[in-house]
mmCIF file of C-alpha atoms and ligand atoms in Angstrom:
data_model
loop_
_atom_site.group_PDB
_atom_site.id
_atom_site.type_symbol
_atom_site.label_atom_id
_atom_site.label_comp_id
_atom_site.label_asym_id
_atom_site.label_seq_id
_atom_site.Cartn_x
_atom_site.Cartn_y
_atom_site.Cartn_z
ATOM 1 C CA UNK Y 1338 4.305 32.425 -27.185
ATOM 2 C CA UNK Y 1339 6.393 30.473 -24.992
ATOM 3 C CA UNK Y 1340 5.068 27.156 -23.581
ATOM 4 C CA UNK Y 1341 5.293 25.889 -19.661
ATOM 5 C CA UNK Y 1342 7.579 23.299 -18.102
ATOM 6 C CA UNK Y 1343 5.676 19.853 -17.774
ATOM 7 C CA UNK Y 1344 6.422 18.073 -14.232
ATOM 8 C CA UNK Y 1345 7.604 14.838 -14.615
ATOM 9 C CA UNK Y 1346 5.603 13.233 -11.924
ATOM 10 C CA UNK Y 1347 6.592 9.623 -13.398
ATOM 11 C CA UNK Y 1348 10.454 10.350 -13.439
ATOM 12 C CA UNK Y 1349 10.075 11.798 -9.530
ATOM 13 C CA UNK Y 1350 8.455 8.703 -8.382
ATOM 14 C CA UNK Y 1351 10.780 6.739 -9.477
ATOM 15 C CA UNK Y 1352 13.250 8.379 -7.993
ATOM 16 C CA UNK Y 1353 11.200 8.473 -4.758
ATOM 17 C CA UNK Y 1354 10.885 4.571 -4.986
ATOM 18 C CA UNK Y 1355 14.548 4.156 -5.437
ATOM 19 C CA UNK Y 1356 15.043 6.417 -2.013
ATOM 20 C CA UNK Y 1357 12.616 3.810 -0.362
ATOM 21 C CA UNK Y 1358 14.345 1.024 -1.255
ATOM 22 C CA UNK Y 1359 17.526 2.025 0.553
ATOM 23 C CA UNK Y 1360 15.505 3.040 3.500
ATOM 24 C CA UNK Y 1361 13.924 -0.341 3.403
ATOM 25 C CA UNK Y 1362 17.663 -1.823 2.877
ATOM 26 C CA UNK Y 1363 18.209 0.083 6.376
ATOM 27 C CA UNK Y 1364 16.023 -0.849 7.821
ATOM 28 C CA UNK Y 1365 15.939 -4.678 7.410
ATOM 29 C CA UNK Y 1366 19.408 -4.225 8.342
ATOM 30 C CA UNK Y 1367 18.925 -2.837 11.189
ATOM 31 C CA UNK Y 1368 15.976 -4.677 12.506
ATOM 32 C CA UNK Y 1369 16.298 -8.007 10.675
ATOM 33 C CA UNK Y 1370 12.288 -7.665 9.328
ATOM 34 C CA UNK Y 1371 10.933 -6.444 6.298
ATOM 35 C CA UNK Y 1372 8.204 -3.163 6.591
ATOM 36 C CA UNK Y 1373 4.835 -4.818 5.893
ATOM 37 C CA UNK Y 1374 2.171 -3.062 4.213
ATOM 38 C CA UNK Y 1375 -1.987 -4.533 4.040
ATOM 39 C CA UNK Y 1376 -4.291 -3.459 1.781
ATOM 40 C CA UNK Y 1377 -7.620 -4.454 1.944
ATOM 41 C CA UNK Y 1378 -9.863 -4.368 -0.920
ATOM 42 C CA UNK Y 1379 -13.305 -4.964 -0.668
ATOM 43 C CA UNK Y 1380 -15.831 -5.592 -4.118
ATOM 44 C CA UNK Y 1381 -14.499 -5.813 -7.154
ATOM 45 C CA UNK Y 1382 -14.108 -2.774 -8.845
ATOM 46 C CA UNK Y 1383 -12.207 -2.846 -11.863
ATOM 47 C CA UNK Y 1384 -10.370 0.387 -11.732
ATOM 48 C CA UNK Y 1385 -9.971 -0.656 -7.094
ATOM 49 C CA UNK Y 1386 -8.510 -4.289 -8.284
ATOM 50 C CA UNK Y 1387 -5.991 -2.755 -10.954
ATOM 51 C CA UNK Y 1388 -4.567 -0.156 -8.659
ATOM 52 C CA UNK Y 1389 -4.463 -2.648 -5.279
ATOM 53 C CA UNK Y 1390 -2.793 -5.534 -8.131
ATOM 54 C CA UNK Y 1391 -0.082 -2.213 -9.113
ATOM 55 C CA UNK Y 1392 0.353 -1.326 -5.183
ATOM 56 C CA UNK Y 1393 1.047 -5.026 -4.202
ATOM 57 C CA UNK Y 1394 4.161 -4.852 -7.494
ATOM 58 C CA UNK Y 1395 5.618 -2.034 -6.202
ATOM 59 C CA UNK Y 1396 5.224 -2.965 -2.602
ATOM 60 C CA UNK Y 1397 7.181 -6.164 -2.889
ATOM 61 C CA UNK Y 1398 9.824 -4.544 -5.619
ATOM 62 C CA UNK Y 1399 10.758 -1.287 -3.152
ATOM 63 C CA UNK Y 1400 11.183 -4.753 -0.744
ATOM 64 C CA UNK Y 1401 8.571 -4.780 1.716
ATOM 65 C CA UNK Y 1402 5.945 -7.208 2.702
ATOM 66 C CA UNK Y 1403 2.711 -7.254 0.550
ATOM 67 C CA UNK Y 1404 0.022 -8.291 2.427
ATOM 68 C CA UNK Y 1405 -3.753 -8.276 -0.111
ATOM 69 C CA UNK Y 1406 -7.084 -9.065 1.640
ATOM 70 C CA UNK Y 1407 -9.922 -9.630 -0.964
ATOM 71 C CA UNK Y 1408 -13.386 -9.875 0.453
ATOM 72 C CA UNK Y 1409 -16.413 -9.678 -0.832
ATOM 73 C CA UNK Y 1410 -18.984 -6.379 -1.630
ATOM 74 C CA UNK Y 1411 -21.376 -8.665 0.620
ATOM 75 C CA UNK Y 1412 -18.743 -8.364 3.882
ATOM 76 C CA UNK Y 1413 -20.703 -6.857 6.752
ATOM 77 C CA UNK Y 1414 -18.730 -3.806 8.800
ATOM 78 C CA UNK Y 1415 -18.271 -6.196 11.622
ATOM 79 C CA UNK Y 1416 -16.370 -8.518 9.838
ATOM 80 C CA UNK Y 1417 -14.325 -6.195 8.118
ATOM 81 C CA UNK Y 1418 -13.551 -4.109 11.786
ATOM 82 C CA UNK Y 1419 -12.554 -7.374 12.774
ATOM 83 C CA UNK Y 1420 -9.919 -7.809 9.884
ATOM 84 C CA UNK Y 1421 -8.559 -4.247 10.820
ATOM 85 C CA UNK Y 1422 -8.323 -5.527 14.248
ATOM 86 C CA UNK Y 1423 -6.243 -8.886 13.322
ATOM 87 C CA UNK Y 1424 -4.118 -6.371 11.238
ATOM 88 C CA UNK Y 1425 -3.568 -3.674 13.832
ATOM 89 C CA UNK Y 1426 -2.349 -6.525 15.971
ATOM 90 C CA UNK Y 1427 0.002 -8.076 13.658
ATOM 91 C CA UNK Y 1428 3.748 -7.337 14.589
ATOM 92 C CA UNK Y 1429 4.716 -7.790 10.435
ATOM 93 C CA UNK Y 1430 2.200 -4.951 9.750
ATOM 94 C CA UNK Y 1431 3.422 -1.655 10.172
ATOM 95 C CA UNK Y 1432 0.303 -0.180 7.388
ATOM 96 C CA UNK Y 1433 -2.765 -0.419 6.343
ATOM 97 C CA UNK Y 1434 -4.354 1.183 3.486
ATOM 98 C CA UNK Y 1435 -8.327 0.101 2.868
ATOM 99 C CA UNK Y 1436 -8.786 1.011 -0.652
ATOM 100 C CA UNK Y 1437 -11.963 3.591 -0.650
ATOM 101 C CA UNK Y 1438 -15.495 3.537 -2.121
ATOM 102 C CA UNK Y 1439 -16.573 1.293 0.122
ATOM 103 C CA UNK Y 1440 -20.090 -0.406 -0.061
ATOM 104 C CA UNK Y 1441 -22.742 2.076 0.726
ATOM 105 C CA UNK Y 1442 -23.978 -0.707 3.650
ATOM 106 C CA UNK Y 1443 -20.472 -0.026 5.354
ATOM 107 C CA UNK Y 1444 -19.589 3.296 7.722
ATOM 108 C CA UNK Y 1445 -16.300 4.510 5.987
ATOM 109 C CA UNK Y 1446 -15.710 6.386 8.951
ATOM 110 C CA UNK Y 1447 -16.099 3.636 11.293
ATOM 111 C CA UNK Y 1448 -13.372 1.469 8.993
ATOM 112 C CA UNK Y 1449 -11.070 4.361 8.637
ATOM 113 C CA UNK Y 1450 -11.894 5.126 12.353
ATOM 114 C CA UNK Y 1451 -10.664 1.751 13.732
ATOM 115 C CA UNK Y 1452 -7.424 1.693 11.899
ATOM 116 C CA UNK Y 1453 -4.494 1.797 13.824
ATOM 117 C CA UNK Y 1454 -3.150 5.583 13.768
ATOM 118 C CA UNK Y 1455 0.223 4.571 14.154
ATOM 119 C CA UNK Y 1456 -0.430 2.317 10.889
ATOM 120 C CA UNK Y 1457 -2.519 4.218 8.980
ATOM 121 C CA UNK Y 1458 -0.469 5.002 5.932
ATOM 122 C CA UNK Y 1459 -3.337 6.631 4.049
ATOM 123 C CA UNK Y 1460 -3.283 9.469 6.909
ATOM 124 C CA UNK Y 1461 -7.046 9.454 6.771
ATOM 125 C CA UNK Y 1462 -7.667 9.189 10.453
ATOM 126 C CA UNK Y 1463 -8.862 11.853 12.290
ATOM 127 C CA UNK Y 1464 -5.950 11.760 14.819
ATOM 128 C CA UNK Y 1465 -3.288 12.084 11.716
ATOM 129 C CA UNK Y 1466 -5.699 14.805 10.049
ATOM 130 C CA UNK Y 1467 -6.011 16.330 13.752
ATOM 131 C CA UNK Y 1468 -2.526 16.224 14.179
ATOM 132 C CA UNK Y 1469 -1.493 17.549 10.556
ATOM 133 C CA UNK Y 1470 -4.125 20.559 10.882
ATOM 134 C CA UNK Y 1471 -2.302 21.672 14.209
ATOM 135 C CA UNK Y 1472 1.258 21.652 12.743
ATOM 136 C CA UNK Y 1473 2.389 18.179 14.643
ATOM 137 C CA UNK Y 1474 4.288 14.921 13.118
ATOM 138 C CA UNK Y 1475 1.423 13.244 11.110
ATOM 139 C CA UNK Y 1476 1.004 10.358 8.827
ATOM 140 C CA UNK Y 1477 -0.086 12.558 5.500
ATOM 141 C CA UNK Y 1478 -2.833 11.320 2.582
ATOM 142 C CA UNK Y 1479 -0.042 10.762 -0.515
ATOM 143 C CA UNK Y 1480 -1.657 12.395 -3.295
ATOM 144 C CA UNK Y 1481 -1.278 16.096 -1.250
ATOM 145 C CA UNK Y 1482 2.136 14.988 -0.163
ATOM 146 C CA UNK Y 1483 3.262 13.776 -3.589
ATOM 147 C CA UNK Y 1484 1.679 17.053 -4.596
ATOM 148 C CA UNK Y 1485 3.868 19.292 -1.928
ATOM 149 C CA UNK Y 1486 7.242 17.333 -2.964
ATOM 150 C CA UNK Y 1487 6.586 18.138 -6.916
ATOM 151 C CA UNK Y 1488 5.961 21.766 -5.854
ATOM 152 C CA UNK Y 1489 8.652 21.866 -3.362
ATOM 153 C CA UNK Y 1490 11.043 20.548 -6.450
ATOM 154 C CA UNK Y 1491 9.718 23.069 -8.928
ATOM 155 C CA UNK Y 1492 9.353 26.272 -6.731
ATOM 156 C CA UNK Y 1493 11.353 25.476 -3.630
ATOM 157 C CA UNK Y 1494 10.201 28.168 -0.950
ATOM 158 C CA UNK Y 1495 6.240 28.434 -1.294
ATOM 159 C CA UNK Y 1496 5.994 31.218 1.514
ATOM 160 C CA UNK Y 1497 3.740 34.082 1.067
ATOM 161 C CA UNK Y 1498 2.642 32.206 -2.596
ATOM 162 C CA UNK Y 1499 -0.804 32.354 -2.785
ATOM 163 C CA UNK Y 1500 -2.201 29.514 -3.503
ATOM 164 C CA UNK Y 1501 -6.155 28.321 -4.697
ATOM 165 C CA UNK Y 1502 -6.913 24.550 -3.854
ATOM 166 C CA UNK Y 1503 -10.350 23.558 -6.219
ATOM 167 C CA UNK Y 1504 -12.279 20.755 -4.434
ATOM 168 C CA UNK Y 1505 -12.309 19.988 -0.700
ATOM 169 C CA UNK Y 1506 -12.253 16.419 -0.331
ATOM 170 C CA UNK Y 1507 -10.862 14.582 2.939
ATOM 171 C CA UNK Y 1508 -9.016 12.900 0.708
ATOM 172 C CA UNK Y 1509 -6.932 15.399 -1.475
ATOM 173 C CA UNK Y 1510 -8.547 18.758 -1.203
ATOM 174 C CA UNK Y 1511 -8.654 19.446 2.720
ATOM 175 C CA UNK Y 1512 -4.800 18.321 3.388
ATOM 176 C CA UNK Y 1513 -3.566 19.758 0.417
ATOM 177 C CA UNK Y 1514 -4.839 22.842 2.163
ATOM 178 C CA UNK Y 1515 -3.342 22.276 5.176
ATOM 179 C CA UNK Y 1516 0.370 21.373 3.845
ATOM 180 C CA UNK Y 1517 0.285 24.676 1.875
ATOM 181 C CA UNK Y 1518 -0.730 26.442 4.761
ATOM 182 C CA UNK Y 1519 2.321 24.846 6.524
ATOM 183 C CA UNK Y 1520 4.417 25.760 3.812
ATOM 184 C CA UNK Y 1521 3.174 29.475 4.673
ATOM 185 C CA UNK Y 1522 1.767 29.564 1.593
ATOM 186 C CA UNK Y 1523 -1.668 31.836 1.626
ATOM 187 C CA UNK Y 1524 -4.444 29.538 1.187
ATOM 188 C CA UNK Y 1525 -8.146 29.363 -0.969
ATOM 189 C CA UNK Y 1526 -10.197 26.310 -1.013
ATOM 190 C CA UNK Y 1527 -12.778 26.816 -3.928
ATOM 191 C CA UNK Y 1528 -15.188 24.146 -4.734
ATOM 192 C CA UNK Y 1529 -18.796 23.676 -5.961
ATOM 193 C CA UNK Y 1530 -20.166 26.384 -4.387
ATOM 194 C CA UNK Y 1531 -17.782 28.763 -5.086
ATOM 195 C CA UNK Y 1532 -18.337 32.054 -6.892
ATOM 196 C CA UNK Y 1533 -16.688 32.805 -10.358
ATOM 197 C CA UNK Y 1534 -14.184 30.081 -10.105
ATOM 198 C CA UNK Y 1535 -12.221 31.675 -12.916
ATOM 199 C CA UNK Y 1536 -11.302 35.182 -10.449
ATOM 200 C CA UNK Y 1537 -10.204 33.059 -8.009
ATOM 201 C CA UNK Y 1538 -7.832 30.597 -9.905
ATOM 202 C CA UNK Y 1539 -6.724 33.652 -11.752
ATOM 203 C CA UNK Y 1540 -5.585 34.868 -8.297
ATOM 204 C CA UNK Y 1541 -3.189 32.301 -7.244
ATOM 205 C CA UNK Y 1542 0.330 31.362 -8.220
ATOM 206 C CA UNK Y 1543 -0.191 27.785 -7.362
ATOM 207 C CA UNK Y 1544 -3.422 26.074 -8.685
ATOM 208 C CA UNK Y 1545 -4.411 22.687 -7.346
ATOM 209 C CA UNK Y 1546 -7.261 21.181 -9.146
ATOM 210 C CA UNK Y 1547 -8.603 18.367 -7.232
ATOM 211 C CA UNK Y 1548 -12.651 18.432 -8.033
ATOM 212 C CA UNK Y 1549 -12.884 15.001 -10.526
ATOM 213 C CA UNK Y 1550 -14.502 16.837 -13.122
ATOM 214 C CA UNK Y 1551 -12.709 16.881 -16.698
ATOM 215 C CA UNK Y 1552 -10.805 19.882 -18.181
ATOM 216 C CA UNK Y 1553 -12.907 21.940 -15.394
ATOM 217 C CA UNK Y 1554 -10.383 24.502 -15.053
ATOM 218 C CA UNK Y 1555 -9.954 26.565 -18.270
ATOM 219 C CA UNK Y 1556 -6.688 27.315 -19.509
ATOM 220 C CA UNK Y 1557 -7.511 31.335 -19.583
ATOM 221 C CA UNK Y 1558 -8.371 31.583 -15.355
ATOM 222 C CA UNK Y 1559 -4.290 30.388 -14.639
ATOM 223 C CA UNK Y 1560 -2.292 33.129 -14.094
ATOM 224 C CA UNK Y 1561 0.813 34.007 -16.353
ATOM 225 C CA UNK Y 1562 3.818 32.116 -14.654
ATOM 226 C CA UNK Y 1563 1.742 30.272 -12.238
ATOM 227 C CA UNK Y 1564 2.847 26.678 -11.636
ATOM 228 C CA UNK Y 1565 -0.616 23.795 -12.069
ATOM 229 C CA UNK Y 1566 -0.853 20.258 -10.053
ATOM 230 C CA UNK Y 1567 -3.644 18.661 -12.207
ATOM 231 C CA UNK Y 1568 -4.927 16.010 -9.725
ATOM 232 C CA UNK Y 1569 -7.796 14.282 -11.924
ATOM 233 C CA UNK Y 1570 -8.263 11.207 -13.403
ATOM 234 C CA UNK Y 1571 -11.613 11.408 -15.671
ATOM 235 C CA UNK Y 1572 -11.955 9.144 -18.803
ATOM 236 C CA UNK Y 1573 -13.985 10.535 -21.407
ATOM 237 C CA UNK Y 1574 -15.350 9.265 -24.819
ATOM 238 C CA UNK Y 1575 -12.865 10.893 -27.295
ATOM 239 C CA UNK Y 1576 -14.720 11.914 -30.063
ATOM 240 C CA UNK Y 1577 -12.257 10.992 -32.959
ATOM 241 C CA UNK Y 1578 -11.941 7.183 -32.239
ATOM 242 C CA UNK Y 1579 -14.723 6.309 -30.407
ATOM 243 C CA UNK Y 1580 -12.142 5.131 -27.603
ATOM 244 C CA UNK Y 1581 -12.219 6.782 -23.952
ATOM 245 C CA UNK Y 1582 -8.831 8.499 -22.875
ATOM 246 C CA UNK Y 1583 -8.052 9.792 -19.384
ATOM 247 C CA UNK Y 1584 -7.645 14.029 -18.685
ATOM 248 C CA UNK Y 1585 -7.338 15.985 -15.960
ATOM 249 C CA UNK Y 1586 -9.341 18.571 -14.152
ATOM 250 C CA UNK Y 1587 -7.390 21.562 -15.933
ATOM 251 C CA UNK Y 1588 -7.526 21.884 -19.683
ATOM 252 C CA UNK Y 1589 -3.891 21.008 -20.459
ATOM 253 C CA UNK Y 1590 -3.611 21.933 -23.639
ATOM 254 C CA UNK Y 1591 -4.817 25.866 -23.480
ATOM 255 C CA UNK Y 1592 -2.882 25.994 -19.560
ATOM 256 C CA UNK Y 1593 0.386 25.132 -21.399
ATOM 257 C CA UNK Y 1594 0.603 28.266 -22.750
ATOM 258 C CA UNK Y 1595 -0.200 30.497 -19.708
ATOM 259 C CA UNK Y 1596 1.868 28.228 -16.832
ATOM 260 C CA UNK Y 1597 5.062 28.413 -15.728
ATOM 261 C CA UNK Y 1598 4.603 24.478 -15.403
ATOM 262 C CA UNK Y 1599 1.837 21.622 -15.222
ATOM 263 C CA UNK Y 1600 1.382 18.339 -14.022
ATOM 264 C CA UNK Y 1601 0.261 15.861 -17.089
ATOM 265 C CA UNK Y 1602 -2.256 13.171 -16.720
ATOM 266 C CA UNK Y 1603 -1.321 10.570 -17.153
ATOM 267 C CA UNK Y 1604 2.157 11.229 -15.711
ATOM 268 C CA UNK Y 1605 1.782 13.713 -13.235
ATOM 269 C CA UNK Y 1606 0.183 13.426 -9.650
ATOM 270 C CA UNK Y 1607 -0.705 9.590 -10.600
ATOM 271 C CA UNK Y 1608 2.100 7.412 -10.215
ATOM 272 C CA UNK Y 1609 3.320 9.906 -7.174
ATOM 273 C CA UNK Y 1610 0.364 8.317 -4.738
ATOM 274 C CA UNK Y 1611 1.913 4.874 -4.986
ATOM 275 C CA UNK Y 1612 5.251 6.021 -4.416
ATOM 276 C CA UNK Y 1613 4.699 8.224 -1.217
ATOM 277 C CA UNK Y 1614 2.021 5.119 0.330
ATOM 278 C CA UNK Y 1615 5.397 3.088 0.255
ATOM 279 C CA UNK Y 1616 7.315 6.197 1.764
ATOM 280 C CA UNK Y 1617 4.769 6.149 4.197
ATOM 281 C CA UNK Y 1618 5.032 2.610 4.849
ATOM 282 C CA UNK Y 1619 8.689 2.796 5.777
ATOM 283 C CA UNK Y 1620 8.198 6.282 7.635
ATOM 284 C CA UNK Y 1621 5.372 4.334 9.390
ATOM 285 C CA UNK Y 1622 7.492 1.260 10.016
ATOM 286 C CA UNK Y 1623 10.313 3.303 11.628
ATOM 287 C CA UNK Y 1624 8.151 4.937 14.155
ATOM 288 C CA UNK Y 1625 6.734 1.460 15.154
ATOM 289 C CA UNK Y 1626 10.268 0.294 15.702
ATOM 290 C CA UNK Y 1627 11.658 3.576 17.731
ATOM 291 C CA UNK Y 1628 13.891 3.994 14.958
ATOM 292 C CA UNK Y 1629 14.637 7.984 13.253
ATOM 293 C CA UNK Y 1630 13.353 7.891 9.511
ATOM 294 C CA UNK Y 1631 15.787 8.395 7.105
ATOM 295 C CA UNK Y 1632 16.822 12.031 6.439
ATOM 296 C CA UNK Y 1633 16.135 12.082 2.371
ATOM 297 C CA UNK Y 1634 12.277 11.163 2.860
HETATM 298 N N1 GUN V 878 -9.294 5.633 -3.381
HETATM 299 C C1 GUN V 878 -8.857 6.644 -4.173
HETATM 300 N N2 GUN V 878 -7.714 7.165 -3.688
HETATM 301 C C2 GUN V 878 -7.414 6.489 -2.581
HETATM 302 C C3 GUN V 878 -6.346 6.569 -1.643
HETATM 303 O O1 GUN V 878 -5.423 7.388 -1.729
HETATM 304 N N3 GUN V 878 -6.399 5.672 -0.624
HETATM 305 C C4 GUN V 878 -7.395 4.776 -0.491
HETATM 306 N N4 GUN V 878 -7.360 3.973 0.553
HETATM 307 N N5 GUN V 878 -8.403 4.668 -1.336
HETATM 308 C C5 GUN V 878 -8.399 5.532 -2.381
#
């Protein structure tokens, strides 16, 4: 039985970091400023607070501008439209990511709404999602992006590939949809709803599982030779220790020996999202300053 390739997700984000840094080198070079990003965290979730804390690190070590606003789960949406405003005017800014859950009392639309589209690394504004869905220069969410560059690496040319997308969040699922489809790949988006999940994964040469639910996707739906993006991060109560441990949505260990190659989690999709916000940042930042982005992002 042979056994599938596992994607290095960590090794290509570093990689993608280092490429930053000399675009940020550039760039301070040629403008005499640093690329600022904001993040704006609001509550005090544990797992929100660990990755905004991880974001500011690699922020400042790619050599941008960190910018962290902490406030309260008690903020009203006033309040925090006014921050985006003060941040949508500030010439050091060039993005700004507003970590989501919000608080159920606050419009995530609204917040995401008011953002900036020119700054709005996360790409979650309708006029970037509007602009990706109709083929034009967008900002692009960075898990589906990080997601198309580890594909990109592993298959190169995904035309005519048929490809099944499980979940359809705004977040992941949806543009993960739509950068396939601009890839010419042939596009599925299964979720809840759908009917016999396993037929449908078992059609497509690309599976991206996107639905947060642990080891959904069973490792006898994936085609032989197909090639896996596990995007979930569920932690679970492992039986043997009594500890928790994080999986993905696909069942790793029974896909390994159907795939031509997988994503791991941890290791995989994860540490790609930080690395393509800070791409994003600097893509962002040269836009702002009429400047071309560099050629290798
Ligand atoms: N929460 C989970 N993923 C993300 C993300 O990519 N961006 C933001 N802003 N919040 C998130």
């Amino acid at each position: 039985m042979t056994i599938g390739k596992i994607i290095d997700g960590k090794a290509f984000a570093a990689t993608l970091r280092d490429k930053v840094a000399d675009g940020v080198a550039g760039f301070v070079e040629a403008t005499g400023r640093k690329p600022g990003l904001a993040v704006v965290l609001v509550g005090e979730d544990p797992a929100s607070s660990v990755y905004v804390r991880s974001k500011g690190k690699m922020t400042v070590a790619a050599g941008m501008e960190s910018f962290e606003f902490k406030r309260p789960d008690s903020i009203g949406e006033e309040d925090l439209l006014d921050l985006i405003e003060e941040l949508n005017q500030d010439e050091r800014v060039d993005g700004i990511l507003v970590q989501l859950p919000l608080p159920k009392h606050i419009d995530e639309a609204a917040v995401i709404g008011a953002i900036d589209p020119a700054k709005d690394v996360d790409g979650f504004h309708v006029v970037n999602s509007g602009l990706l869905a109709t083929g034009q220069e967008a900002l692009v969410p960075c898990t589906p992006l990080g997601c198309i560059m580890l594909l990109k690496d592993e298959l190169g040319d995904l035309s005519g590939l048929e490809a099944v997308v499980v979940g359809r969040s705004n977040i992941v699922g949806k543009p993960m949809a739509q950068l396939l489809l601009a890839e010419s790949a042939t596009v599925t988006i299964a979720h809840s709803r759908t009917r016999d999940l396993a037929s449908v994964v078992h059609r497509a040469d690309i599976v991206v599982a996107a639905v947060g639910r642990a080891e959904m996707v069973k490792g006898e739906w994936i085609k032989p030779g197909a090639t896996v993006i596990d995007v979930g991060i569920n932690r679970i109560a492992d039986g043997e220790d009594g500890k928790s441990r994080i999986v993905g949505d696909v069942a790793t260990a029974e896909a390994l020996a159907h795939v031509r190659a997988i994503t791991p989690v941890p290791g995989g999709v994860g540490p790609m999202t930080i690395a393509v916000l800070l791409r994003n940042t600097l893509v962002a930042a040269h836009a702002r300053a009429g400047l071309a982005k560099p050629a290798d992002l």
